[in-house]
Short mmCIF file of C-alpha atoms in Angstrom, two decimals:
data_model
loop_
_atom_site.label_atom_id
_atom_site.label_comp_id
_atom_site.label_asym_id
_atom_site.label_seq_id
_atom_site.Cartn_x
_atom_site.Cartn_y
_atom_site.Cartn_z
CA MET A 1 -9.53 -59.10 -37.49
CA VAL A 2 -7.31 -60.77 -40.07
CA ASP A 3 -5.81 -64.21 -39.40
CA ARG A 4 -2.28 -64.65 -40.73
CA ASN A 5 -1.23 -67.52 -38.49
CA GLU A 6 -3.89 -69.88 -37.13
CA ALA A 7 -1.43 -71.55 -34.81
CA VAL A 8 -0.62 -68.29 -33.03
CA LEU A 9 -4.24 -67.32 -32.59
CA ALA A 10 -5.16 -70.77 -31.40
CA ALA A 11 -2.39 -70.64 -28.79
CA LEU A 12 -3.53 -67.19 -27.75
CA GLY A 13 -6.96 -68.46 -26.83
CA PRO A 14 -10.22 -66.51 -27.02
CA THR A 15 -9.47 -63.13 -28.64
CA ARG A 16 -12.89 -61.53 -28.18
CA ALA A 17 -12.03 -60.24 -24.71
CA LEU A 18 -8.65 -59.03 -25.91
CA ALA A 19 -10.23 -57.24 -28.85
CA ALA A 20 -12.40 -55.19 -26.46
CA SER A 21 -9.56 -54.40 -24.06
CA PRO A 22 -8.74 -50.68 -23.66
CA THR A 23 -5.05 -51.63 -23.70
CA PRO A 24 -3.54 -51.55 -27.21
CA MET A 25 -2.50 -55.11 -28.16
CA ALA A 26 -0.80 -56.71 -31.16
CA VAL A 27 0.22 -60.31 -31.95
CA LEU A 28 3.34 -61.29 -33.92
CA ASP A 29 3.97 -64.73 -35.41
CA ASP A 30 7.16 -66.68 -34.82
CA ALA A 31 8.81 -64.76 -37.66
CA GLY A 32 7.97 -61.39 -36.08
CA ARG A 33 5.19 -60.58 -38.53
CA LEU A 34 2.11 -58.73 -37.33
CA VAL A 35 -0.94 -61.05 -37.50
CA TRP A 36 -3.54 -59.41 -35.21
CA VAL A 37 -4.31 -56.09 -33.47
CA ASN A 38 -7.20 -54.94 -31.32
CA GLN A 39 -9.21 -51.75 -31.73
CA ALA A 40 -7.21 -49.88 -29.09
CA PHE A 41 -4.01 -50.52 -31.06
CA GLU A 42 -5.70 -49.21 -34.21
CA GLN A 43 -6.62 -46.02 -32.33
CA LEU A 44 -3.10 -45.74 -30.94
CA LEU A 45 -1.53 -45.39 -34.39
CA GLY A 46 -4.47 -44.20 -36.50
CA TRP A 47 -4.40 -47.20 -38.88
CA ASP A 48 -7.07 -49.91 -39.20
CA ALA A 49 -6.20 -53.58 -38.69
CA ILE A 50 -5.93 -54.38 -42.42
CA GLU A 51 -3.51 -51.51 -42.95
CA LEU A 52 -1.45 -52.47 -39.90
CA VAL A 53 -0.98 -56.16 -40.75
CA ALA A 54 -0.13 -55.32 -44.32
CA ARG A 55 3.41 -54.49 -43.25
CA PRO A 56 5.70 -55.48 -40.36
CA LEU A 57 5.29 -53.56 -37.08
CA ARG A 58 9.01 -52.86 -37.21
CA GLY A 59 8.31 -50.58 -40.18
CA ARG A 60 6.29 -48.31 -37.90
CA VAL A 61 9.06 -47.98 -35.32
CA ARG A 62 11.18 -44.82 -35.23
CA ARG A 63 14.49 -45.51 -36.99
CA GLN A 64 16.55 -44.75 -33.87
CA ASP A 65 14.55 -47.35 -31.91
CA ALA A 66 14.72 -50.17 -34.49
CA ALA A 67 17.53 -52.06 -32.73
CA ARG A 68 15.69 -51.86 -29.41
CA TYR A 69 12.54 -53.20 -31.06
CA ASP A 70 14.46 -56.08 -32.68
CA GLU A 71 15.95 -57.06 -29.35
CA LEU A 72 12.55 -56.97 -27.67
CA CYS A 73 10.45 -58.75 -30.32
CA SER A 74 12.86 -61.32 -31.80
CA PRO A 75 11.77 -64.97 -31.39
CA GLN A 76 14.76 -65.63 -29.12
CA ARG A 77 13.90 -62.73 -26.78
CA ARG A 78 12.55 -63.51 -23.37
CA ASP A 79 9.62 -61.57 -22.00
CA GLY A 80 10.50 -57.86 -21.44
CA SER A 81 9.67 -54.24 -22.17
CA ALA A 82 11.20 -51.19 -23.79
CA GLU A 83 10.30 -47.54 -24.29
CA LEU A 84 10.30 -46.51 -27.93
CA ALA A 85 8.50 -44.32 -30.47
CA LEU A 86 6.01 -45.49 -33.11
CA VAL A 87 5.11 -43.40 -36.13
CA HIS A 88 1.44 -42.35 -36.14
CA ARG A 89 -0.51 -42.25 -39.38
CA ALA A 90 -0.55 -38.41 -39.07
CA GLY A 91 3.24 -38.39 -39.08
CA HIS A 92 3.95 -37.53 -35.45
CA LEU A 93 5.62 -39.82 -32.94
CA THR A 94 3.67 -41.77 -30.34
CA TRP A 95 5.82 -42.78 -27.40
CA VAL A 96 4.92 -46.15 -25.80
CA VAL A 97 6.22 -48.63 -23.28
CA LEU A 98 6.03 -51.84 -25.31
CA ASN A 99 5.71 -55.06 -23.28
CA ALA A 100 6.43 -58.35 -25.11
CA SER A 101 5.54 -61.83 -23.84
CA GLY A 102 5.74 -65.15 -25.62
CA VAL A 103 2.68 -66.98 -26.95
CA ARG A 104 3.05 -70.77 -26.55
CA ASN A 105 1.01 -73.72 -27.83
CA ASP A 106 -0.19 -76.68 -25.83
CA ASP A 107 3.22 -78.31 -26.21
CA GLY A 108 4.96 -75.30 -24.67
CA ALA A 109 6.61 -74.26 -27.88
CA ARG A 110 6.77 -70.50 -28.53
CA VAL A 111 4.72 -69.74 -31.62
CA GLY A 112 4.52 -65.92 -31.42
CA THR A 113 4.66 -62.73 -29.32
CA LEU A 114 1.93 -60.70 -27.63
CA CYS A 115 2.75 -56.99 -27.44
CA THR A 116 0.88 -54.53 -25.21
CA ALA A 117 1.51 -50.81 -25.58
CA HIS A 118 1.09 -48.11 -22.92
CA ASP A 119 0.97 -44.59 -24.36
CA VAL A 120 3.51 -42.36 -22.55
CA THR A 121 3.56 -39.51 -25.08
CA ASP A 122 2.22 -36.94 -22.61
CA ARG A 123 4.89 -37.87 -20.07
CA ARG A 124 7.64 -37.68 -22.70
CA ASP A 125 6.34 -34.30 -23.92
CA ALA A 126 6.29 -33.01 -20.35
CA GLU A 127 9.82 -34.28 -19.78
CA SER A 128 10.99 -32.65 -23.01
CA ALA A 129 9.33 -29.38 -22.04
CA LEU A 130 10.95 -29.57 -18.61
CA VAL A 131 14.36 -30.22 -20.13
CA ALA A 132 13.86 -27.31 -22.54
CA ALA A 133 12.74 -25.05 -19.68
CA GLU A 134 15.71 -26.06 -17.58
CA GLY A 135 18.00 -25.34 -20.51
CA GLN A 136 16.41 -21.94 -21.02
CA PHE A 137 16.74 -21.21 -17.30
CA ARG A 138 20.41 -22.20 -17.36
CA ASP A 139 21.03 -20.00 -20.38
CA ALA A 140 19.14 -17.07 -18.86
CA PHE A 141 20.83 -17.58 -15.50
CA ASP A 142 24.35 -17.79 -16.92
CA SER A 143 23.97 -14.91 -19.38
CA ALA A 144 21.91 -12.56 -17.17
CA PRO A 145 23.40 -9.02 -17.14
CA ILE A 146 22.98 -8.81 -13.35
CA GLY A 147 24.55 -11.09 -10.77
CA MET A 148 22.52 -14.15 -9.77
CA ALA A 149 22.98 -16.87 -7.17
CA LEU A 150 21.01 -19.90 -5.98
CA VAL A 151 21.45 -20.31 -2.25
CA ALA A 152 20.32 -23.24 -0.10
CA PRO A 153 18.00 -22.58 2.87
CA ASN A 154 21.01 -22.97 5.19
CA GLY A 155 22.84 -20.17 3.32
CA ILE A 156 25.23 -22.29 1.26
CA ILE A 157 25.82 -20.98 -2.29
CA LEU A 158 24.74 -23.60 -4.83
CA LYS A 159 25.19 -21.80 -8.15
CA VAL A 160 26.43 -18.42 -9.40
CA ASN A 161 26.50 -16.79 -12.82
CA ARG A 162 29.26 -14.95 -14.65
CA ALA A 163 27.93 -11.50 -13.81
CA LEU A 164 28.11 -12.19 -10.07
CA THR A 165 31.70 -13.44 -10.27
CA ALA A 166 32.56 -10.22 -12.13
CA ILE A 167 30.82 -8.02 -9.54
CA LEU A 168 32.53 -9.76 -6.61
CA ARG A 169 35.82 -10.28 -8.46
CA GLN A 170 35.90 -13.94 -7.45
CA THR A 171 35.77 -17.25 -9.36
CA ASP A 172 33.06 -19.90 -9.21
CA SER A 173 35.26 -22.13 -7.07
CA GLN A 174 35.84 -19.30 -4.59
CA LEU A 175 32.10 -18.68 -4.19
CA LEU A 176 30.47 -22.11 -4.41
CA ALA A 177 29.88 -23.99 -1.15
CA ARG A 178 30.48 -20.79 0.86
CA ASP A 179 27.92 -19.30 3.22
CA PHE A 180 26.36 -16.30 1.46
CA THR A 181 26.27 -14.38 4.74
CA GLU A 182 30.08 -14.33 4.69
CA LEU A 183 29.84 -11.92 1.74
CA ILE A 184 27.57 -9.42 3.51
CA ASP A 185 28.96 -6.42 5.36
CA PRO A 186 28.71 -7.37 9.06
CA SER A 187 26.98 -4.08 9.89
CA GLU A 188 24.07 -5.06 7.59
CA LEU A 189 23.97 -8.77 8.38
CA GLU A 190 21.19 -8.67 10.97
CA VAL A 191 18.88 -6.78 8.59
CA ASP A 192 19.49 -9.44 5.92
CA ARG A 193 18.85 -12.28 8.35
CA SER A 194 15.60 -10.66 9.46
CA ALA A 195 14.45 -10.39 5.82
CA ALA A 196 15.40 -14.04 5.20
CA ARG A 197 13.33 -15.12 8.24
CA GLN A 198 10.34 -13.24 6.86
CA LEU A 199 10.76 -15.01 3.52
CA ARG A 200 10.87 -18.43 5.16
CA SER A 201 7.85 -17.69 7.35
CA GLY A 202 5.84 -16.43 4.38
CA GLY A 203 5.56 -12.92 5.80
CA VAL A 204 6.86 -11.51 2.50
CA ARG A 205 7.23 -13.07 -0.97
CA SER A 206 10.40 -11.16 -1.80
CA TYR A 207 12.55 -8.34 -0.55
CA ARG A 208 14.86 -5.76 -2.08
CA ASP A 209 17.45 -3.65 -0.31
CA GLU A 210 20.80 -1.93 -0.71
CA VAL A 211 23.51 -4.21 0.70
CA ARG A 212 27.30 -3.97 0.69
CA LEU A 213 29.02 -7.21 -0.34
CA LEU A 214 32.65 -8.14 0.17
CA ALA A 215 34.62 -8.50 -3.07
CA GLY A 216 37.60 -10.78 -3.56
CA ASP A 217 40.06 -7.89 -3.20
CA GLY A 218 38.64 -6.99 0.20
CA GLU A 219 36.70 -3.95 -1.04
CA LEU A 220 33.02 -3.48 -0.24
CA VAL A 221 30.74 -3.28 -3.28
CA TRP A 222 27.43 -1.42 -3.05
CA THR A 223 24.69 -3.64 -4.50
CA MET A 224 20.94 -3.73 -4.86
CA LEU A 225 20.07 -7.19 -3.53
CA SER A 226 16.73 -8.79 -4.44
CA ALA A 227 15.76 -12.14 -2.92
CA SER A 228 12.92 -14.62 -3.31
CA LEU A 229 12.36 -18.14 -2.02
CA VAL A 230 11.51 -21.15 -4.21
CA ARG A 231 9.38 -23.81 -2.52
CA ASP A 232 8.47 -27.37 -3.51
CA ALA A 233 4.98 -28.79 -4.04
CA ILE A 234 4.31 -29.09 -0.28
CA GLY A 235 5.67 -25.61 0.49
CA ALA A 236 9.07 -26.63 1.87
CA PRO A 237 11.96 -24.21 1.03
CA VAL A 238 14.13 -25.40 -1.86
CA HIS A 239 16.51 -22.49 -2.42
CA TYR A 240 16.77 -18.71 -2.44
CA VAL A 241 17.19 -16.81 -5.70
CA PHE A 242 19.41 -13.75 -5.21
CA GLN A 243 19.72 -11.02 -7.85
CA VAL A 244 22.66 -8.68 -7.34
CA GLU A 245 23.03 -5.36 -9.18
CA ASP A 246 26.23 -3.35 -8.78
CA ILE A 247 25.24 0.22 -7.77
CA THR A 248 28.65 1.37 -6.57
CA GLU A 249 28.94 4.05 -9.27
CA ARG A 250 25.47 5.36 -8.46
CA LYS A 251 26.22 5.50 -4.74
CA LEU A 252 29.48 7.34 -5.41
CA ALA A 253 27.61 9.75 -7.68
CA ASP A 254 24.96 10.27 -4.98
CA GLN A 255 27.69 10.94 -2.47
CA ARG A 256 29.39 13.45 -4.77
CA LEU A 257 26.04 15.11 -5.46
CA ALA A 258 25.31 15.38 -1.74
CA GLU A 259 28.70 16.99 -1.19
CA VAL A 260 28.09 19.45 -4.04
CA LEU A 261 24.61 20.31 -2.73
CA SER A 262 26.00 20.81 0.77
CA GLU A 263 28.70 23.12 -0.57
CA LEU A 264 26.13 24.94 -2.71
CA GLU A 265 23.85 25.38 0.28
CA ARG A 266 26.73 26.77 2.32
CA SER A 267 27.69 29.09 -0.54
CA ASN A 268 24.07 30.27 -0.88
CA ARG A 269 23.92 31.01 2.84
CA ASP A 270 27.15 32.99 2.57
CA LEU A 271 25.80 34.92 -0.42
CA GLU A 272 22.49 35.61 1.34
CA ASN A 273 24.28 36.80 4.44
CA PHE A 274 26.55 38.97 2.29
CA ALA A 275 23.52 40.44 0.50
CA HIS A 276 21.86 41.35 3.79
CA ILE A 277 25.03 42.84 5.26
CA ALA A 278 25.89 44.74 2.09
CA ALA A 279 22.34 46.01 1.68
CA HIS A 280 22.09 47.22 5.27
CA ASP A 281 25.52 48.85 5.05
CA LEU A 282 24.55 50.58 1.79
CA LYS A 283 21.21 51.95 2.98
CA SER A 284 22.74 54.13 5.67
CA PRO A 285 25.09 56.19 3.44
CA ILE A 286 22.45 56.38 0.70
CA GLN A 287 19.90 57.78 3.14
CA THR A 288 22.57 60.23 4.34
CA VAL A 289 23.13 61.40 0.77
CA GLN A 290 19.37 61.76 0.29
CA GLY A 291 19.17 63.89 3.42
CA PHE A 292 22.05 66.14 2.30
CA VAL A 293 20.58 66.62 -1.18
CA ARG A 294 17.14 67.45 0.22
CA THR A 295 18.72 69.93 2.66
CA VAL A 296 20.64 71.68 -0.12
CA LEU A 297 17.53 71.83 -2.30
CA SER A 298 15.41 73.27 0.48
CA ARG A 299 17.93 75.77 1.87
CA ALA A 300 19.60 76.96 -1.31
CA ASP A 301 16.76 76.68 -3.77
CA ASP A 302 16.70 80.38 -4.64
CA ARG A 303 20.48 80.49 -5.12
CA LEU A 304 20.64 77.49 -7.53
CA ASP A 305 20.56 77.93 -11.24
CA ASP A 306 18.56 75.53 -13.42
CA LEU A 307 21.49 73.21 -14.17
CA GLU A 308 22.47 72.90 -10.48
CA ARG A 309 18.87 72.22 -9.48
CA GLN A 310 18.55 69.63 -12.28
CA LEU A 311 21.75 67.83 -11.23
CA LEU A 312 20.70 67.71 -7.57
CA ASN A 313 17.27 66.35 -8.50
CA ARG A 314 18.92 63.65 -10.60
CA ALA A 315 21.20 62.77 -7.69
CA LEU A 316 18.18 62.51 -5.39
CA SER A 317 16.31 60.38 -7.94
CA GLY A 318 19.32 58.07 -8.24
CA THR A 319 19.55 57.55 -4.48
CA LEU A 320 15.83 56.82 -4.34
CA ARG A 321 16.18 54.18 -7.07
CA MET A 322 19.16 52.70 -5.24
CA ASP A 323 17.14 52.60 -2.02
CA GLU A 324 14.29 50.84 -3.83
CA LEU A 325 16.71 48.37 -5.43
CA ILE A 326 18.24 47.53 -2.05
CA ASP A 327 14.77 46.92 -0.59
CA ASP A 328 13.93 44.58 -3.49
CA VAL A 329 17.25 42.73 -3.17
CA LEU A 330 16.62 42.27 0.55
CA ALA A 331 13.08 41.04 -0.17
CA TYR A 332 14.36 38.56 -2.76
CA ALA A 333 17.15 37.33 -0.48
CA SER A 334 14.77 36.92 2.45
CA LEU A 335 12.66 34.51 0.36
CA GLN A 336 15.75 32.28 0.06
CA GLN A 337 16.10 32.03 3.82
CA GLN A 338 12.48 31.78 4.95
CA ASP A 339 11.29 28.28 5.64
CA ASP A 340 8.44 28.88 8.05
CA PRO A 341 5.53 26.42 7.96
CA LEU A 342 2.54 27.51 5.90
CA ALA A 343 -0.68 28.40 7.70
CA PRO A 344 -4.26 29.29 6.69
CA VAL A 345 -4.39 32.76 5.11
CA VAL A 346 -7.62 34.63 4.26
CA LEU A 347 -6.83 36.19 0.89
CA ASP A 348 -9.66 38.73 1.22
CA ASP A 349 -7.83 40.14 4.26
CA VAL A 350 -4.53 40.17 2.33
CA LEU A 351 -6.10 42.20 -0.50
CA VAL A 352 -7.58 44.72 1.96
CA VAL A 353 -4.07 45.50 3.24
CA VAL A 354 -2.55 45.62 -0.26
CA LEU A 355 -5.26 47.89 -1.69
CA ASP A 356 -5.02 50.19 1.30
CA GLY A 357 -1.27 50.56 0.71
CA LEU A 358 -1.82 51.31 -2.99
CA ALA A 359 -4.82 53.59 -2.48
CA GLY A 360 -2.95 56.75 -3.51
CA THR A 361 -1.56 55.13 -6.68
CA ILE A 362 -4.97 53.71 -7.61
CA GLU A 363 -6.63 57.10 -7.15
CA ALA A 364 -3.96 58.96 -9.11
CA ALA A 365 -4.25 56.51 -12.01
CA ARG A 366 -8.08 56.60 -11.89
CA ALA A 367 -7.86 52.81 -11.82
CA THR A 368 -10.58 50.24 -11.16
CA VAL A 369 -9.72 47.11 -9.17
CA ASP A 370 -12.44 44.42 -9.15
CA VAL A 371 -11.85 41.69 -6.56
CA GLU A 372 -14.07 38.60 -6.48
CA PRO A 373 -14.57 36.80 -3.13
CA LEU A 374 -11.29 35.01 -2.53
CA PRO A 375 -10.63 31.74 -0.68
CA THR A 376 -8.61 30.81 2.37
CA VAL A 377 -5.35 29.20 1.32
CA LEU A 378 -2.38 27.59 2.98
CA GLY A 379 0.47 30.05 2.77
CA ASP A 380 2.71 32.75 4.21
CA ALA A 381 0.68 35.92 4.75
CA GLY A 382 3.62 38.31 4.39
CA GLN A 383 4.83 36.76 1.16
CA LEU A 384 1.34 36.67 -0.32
CA ARG A 385 0.91 40.38 0.47
CA GLN A 386 4.16 41.03 -1.38
CA LEU A 387 3.00 38.87 -4.31
CA PHE A 388 -0.28 40.74 -4.81
CA HIS A 389 1.39 44.13 -4.16
CA ASN A 390 3.92 43.52 -6.94
CA LEU A 391 1.32 42.25 -9.43
CA LEU A 392 -1.03 45.19 -8.75
CA SER A 393 1.86 47.69 -8.90
CA ASN A 394 2.83 46.35 -12.32
CA ALA A 395 -0.77 46.51 -13.54
CA LEU A 396 -0.98 50.18 -12.43
CA LYS A 397 2.42 51.00 -13.95
CA PHE A 398 2.39 49.31 -17.37
CA THR A 399 -0.72 51.01 -18.75
CA ARG A 400 -1.84 52.17 -22.18
CA PRO A 401 -1.69 55.93 -22.78
CA GLY A 402 -5.07 57.51 -22.20
CA VAL A 403 -6.65 54.25 -20.96
CA ALA A 404 -7.70 54.03 -17.31
CA PRO A 405 -6.28 50.84 -15.72
CA ILE A 406 -8.69 48.00 -14.92
CA VAL A 407 -7.51 45.06 -12.78
CA ARG A 408 -9.59 41.96 -12.10
CA ILE A 409 -8.67 39.45 -9.39
CA GLY A 410 -10.41 36.08 -8.92
CA ALA A 411 -9.90 32.41 -8.09
CA GLU A 412 -11.04 28.99 -9.30
CA GLN A 413 -10.82 25.79 -7.26
CA ARG A 414 -9.29 22.68 -8.84
CA GLY A 415 -9.28 19.81 -6.38
CA SER A 416 -7.10 20.69 -3.43
CA THR A 417 -5.68 23.77 -5.19
CA TRP A 418 -6.93 27.28 -5.84
CA VAL A 419 -5.78 28.89 -9.09
CA LEU A 420 -5.58 32.66 -8.63
CA ARG A 421 -5.75 35.07 -11.57
CA VAL A 422 -4.77 38.72 -11.89
CA ASP A 423 -5.80 40.27 -15.23
CA ASP A 424 -5.19 43.81 -16.45
CA ASN A 425 -5.88 45.89 -19.55
CA GLY A 426 -2.36 47.25 -19.84
CA ILE A 427 0.31 46.91 -22.51
CA GLY A 428 0.68 43.15 -21.97
CA ILE A 429 3.82 41.06 -22.48
CA PRO A 430 4.77 39.62 -25.89
CA GLU A 431 4.61 35.82 -25.93
CA ASP A 432 8.27 35.38 -26.90
CA GLN A 433 9.35 37.47 -23.86
CA ARG A 434 7.15 35.93 -21.17
CA ALA A 435 9.58 33.22 -20.08
CA GLY A 436 12.32 35.73 -19.23
CA VAL A 437 10.37 38.30 -17.21
CA PHE A 438 10.62 36.22 -14.02
CA GLU A 439 14.42 36.27 -14.11
CA VAL A 440 16.31 38.60 -11.77
CA PHE A 441 16.91 42.11 -13.19
CA GLN A 442 15.08 41.32 -16.46
CA ARG A 443 13.44 44.45 -17.87
CA LEU A 444 11.46 44.82 -21.09
CA HIS A 445 11.51 48.63 -20.97
CA THR A 446 14.00 51.34 -20.13
CA ARG A 447 13.75 53.38 -16.93
CA GLY A 448 12.84 56.32 -19.09
CA GLU A 449 9.70 54.48 -20.15
CA TYR A 450 8.76 52.77 -16.87
CA GLU A 451 10.34 52.89 -13.42
CA GLY A 452 11.39 49.69 -11.67
CA THR A 453 14.26 47.52 -10.50
CA GLY A 454 13.64 44.37 -12.56
CA LEU A 455 13.02 42.30 -9.41
CA GLY A 456 9.25 42.58 -8.96
CA LEU A 457 8.19 39.57 -11.05
CA ALA A 458 11.25 37.56 -9.92
CA ILE A 459 9.97 37.99 -6.35
CA CYS A 460 6.48 36.92 -7.47
CA ALA A 461 7.88 33.76 -9.07
CA ARG A 462 9.88 32.93 -5.95
CA VAL A 463 6.84 33.40 -3.67
CA VAL A 464 4.72 31.05 -5.81
CA GLU A 465 7.55 28.48 -5.88
CA ARG A 466 7.74 28.76 -2.09
CA HIS A 467 4.06 27.73 -2.08
CA GLY A 468 4.69 24.74 -4.37
CA GLY A 469 3.55 26.17 -7.71
CA THR A 470 4.62 28.05 -10.85
CA ILE A 471 3.34 31.42 -12.02
CA THR A 472 2.46 31.80 -15.71
CA ILE A 473 1.57 34.66 -18.03
CA GLY A 474 -1.08 34.72 -20.70
CA GLU A 475 -3.00 37.36 -22.58
CA ALA A 476 -6.03 38.89 -20.93
CA SER A 477 -9.10 39.89 -22.89
CA GLY A 478 -8.33 43.22 -24.50
CA GLY A 479 -4.62 42.46 -24.85
CA GLY A 480 -3.38 43.02 -21.31
CA ALA A 481 -1.42 40.60 -19.14
CA SER A 482 -3.07 37.66 -17.36
CA PHE A 483 -1.17 36.07 -14.46
CA ARG A 484 -2.13 32.63 -13.14
CA PHE A 485 -0.67 30.85 -10.11
CA PRO A 486 -1.79 28.00 -7.86
CA LEU A 487 -2.00 28.12 -4.07
CA PRO A 488 -2.82 25.13 -1.84
CA ALA A 489 -6.31 25.17 -0.33
CA ALA A 490 -6.41 25.44 3.45
CA PRO A 491 -7.80 22.35 5.19
CA ALA A 492 -11.39 22.62 6.33
CA GLN A 493 -11.62 24.04 9.84
CA ARG A 494 -14.06 22.64 12.37
CA PRO A 495 -16.40 25.32 13.74
CA ALA A 496 -15.57 26.40 17.27
CA ALA A 497 -17.76 24.95 19.97
CA VAL A 498 -20.45 27.33 21.21
CA THR A 499 -20.71 27.56 24.96
CA GLY A 500 -23.60 29.09 26.81
CA SER A 501 -24.04 30.42 30.32
#
């Protein structure tokens, strides 16, 4: 403690209690000079008492607050208080509420001023942060790329941003103070009210739905409306926050896409029906031609020269290829139309039927077909028979000269899926040509090299797609082709109950 004015300190009375007070205190003489501070005041500003009284307290007041300090601490000032900032020794501002009261001697004359300071820096910082946050919110709200609105619990619009006025083609004045429900398409109003009730009750924290809103020109605008409810400290509703995204273009695009898909579906049905009708109408005359050619060959064989016999055999071969092509086209078209539910299929039983049908071809080619135990899958039995028939037929057809065909069939389970494999030791398929072999009428070889219609693998691909997967080709050991395709595993079946007599 440093005494600069004995009269002031004497009028103040005992200072020991004041020195120990947790409230920062300072004493000014009648000229406004600092003559005494307690320890709490030293801690408030980071200076010790000697350093503080070495210069006027006014010198430690923020420049903008100097006039307020002068008014508060002048000798003519009555008792009062003011909020101002003092400069801390570290250079930052310390905000205080400074209370000033006169110090009087025994004669009642004012001989100085007692100042007490209450640190309000935390409150001021919080207020500044709140103001900054509010400013950031206003900026974000006003400049948001999607429409936004603050709506009172009773539905009255409190605030809108520029994006919303653009979406609804209305001005602020046209939207503010209106009931937001007036903007909602009446046919969707009850759904919106139900969602709002759930928000208020706490059943949901937010909701999001497609809603049509009425624009200023009377047109309905498709929007994605998101809503949440802001509550106060005790949980009472303050206002709704609505976010509005214009999805009109997307809805129109969806509508156009639906129309195109509907037209495409109708066109596909017409094409499928045409394929079936044309194929059935073609088979009859082709079979008639086959019958005539066979009759001529059988009845006039000894009267035909070599050229005539060769031409008739070519004609018969052509009708047979046409008949095979029509059957494959019908098979491919039927896959477009079939939409029967899948059922458990025992693949071992499927292979028994397929191998029985190809028994003559297998024997003639001296082929070996190794089949591992196969699983039960969820599928279409007829289509799966066709799939394995085509793959085995290819393996028996596209062979290496002088090499007996070997085909290996197996399966591997991966979660809820079985991956089937069909490997052969044939000529294989070059890697750069594998993607195209599943296209309709794609052939890698001429008919002179290998017979076929170019539809076999296209049918295989369509069958696997029908079962939710994609067939792929790799290289088997030895250079042949390796086909892989997934099939869904059949759900586990409960064993049948055993009854006894």
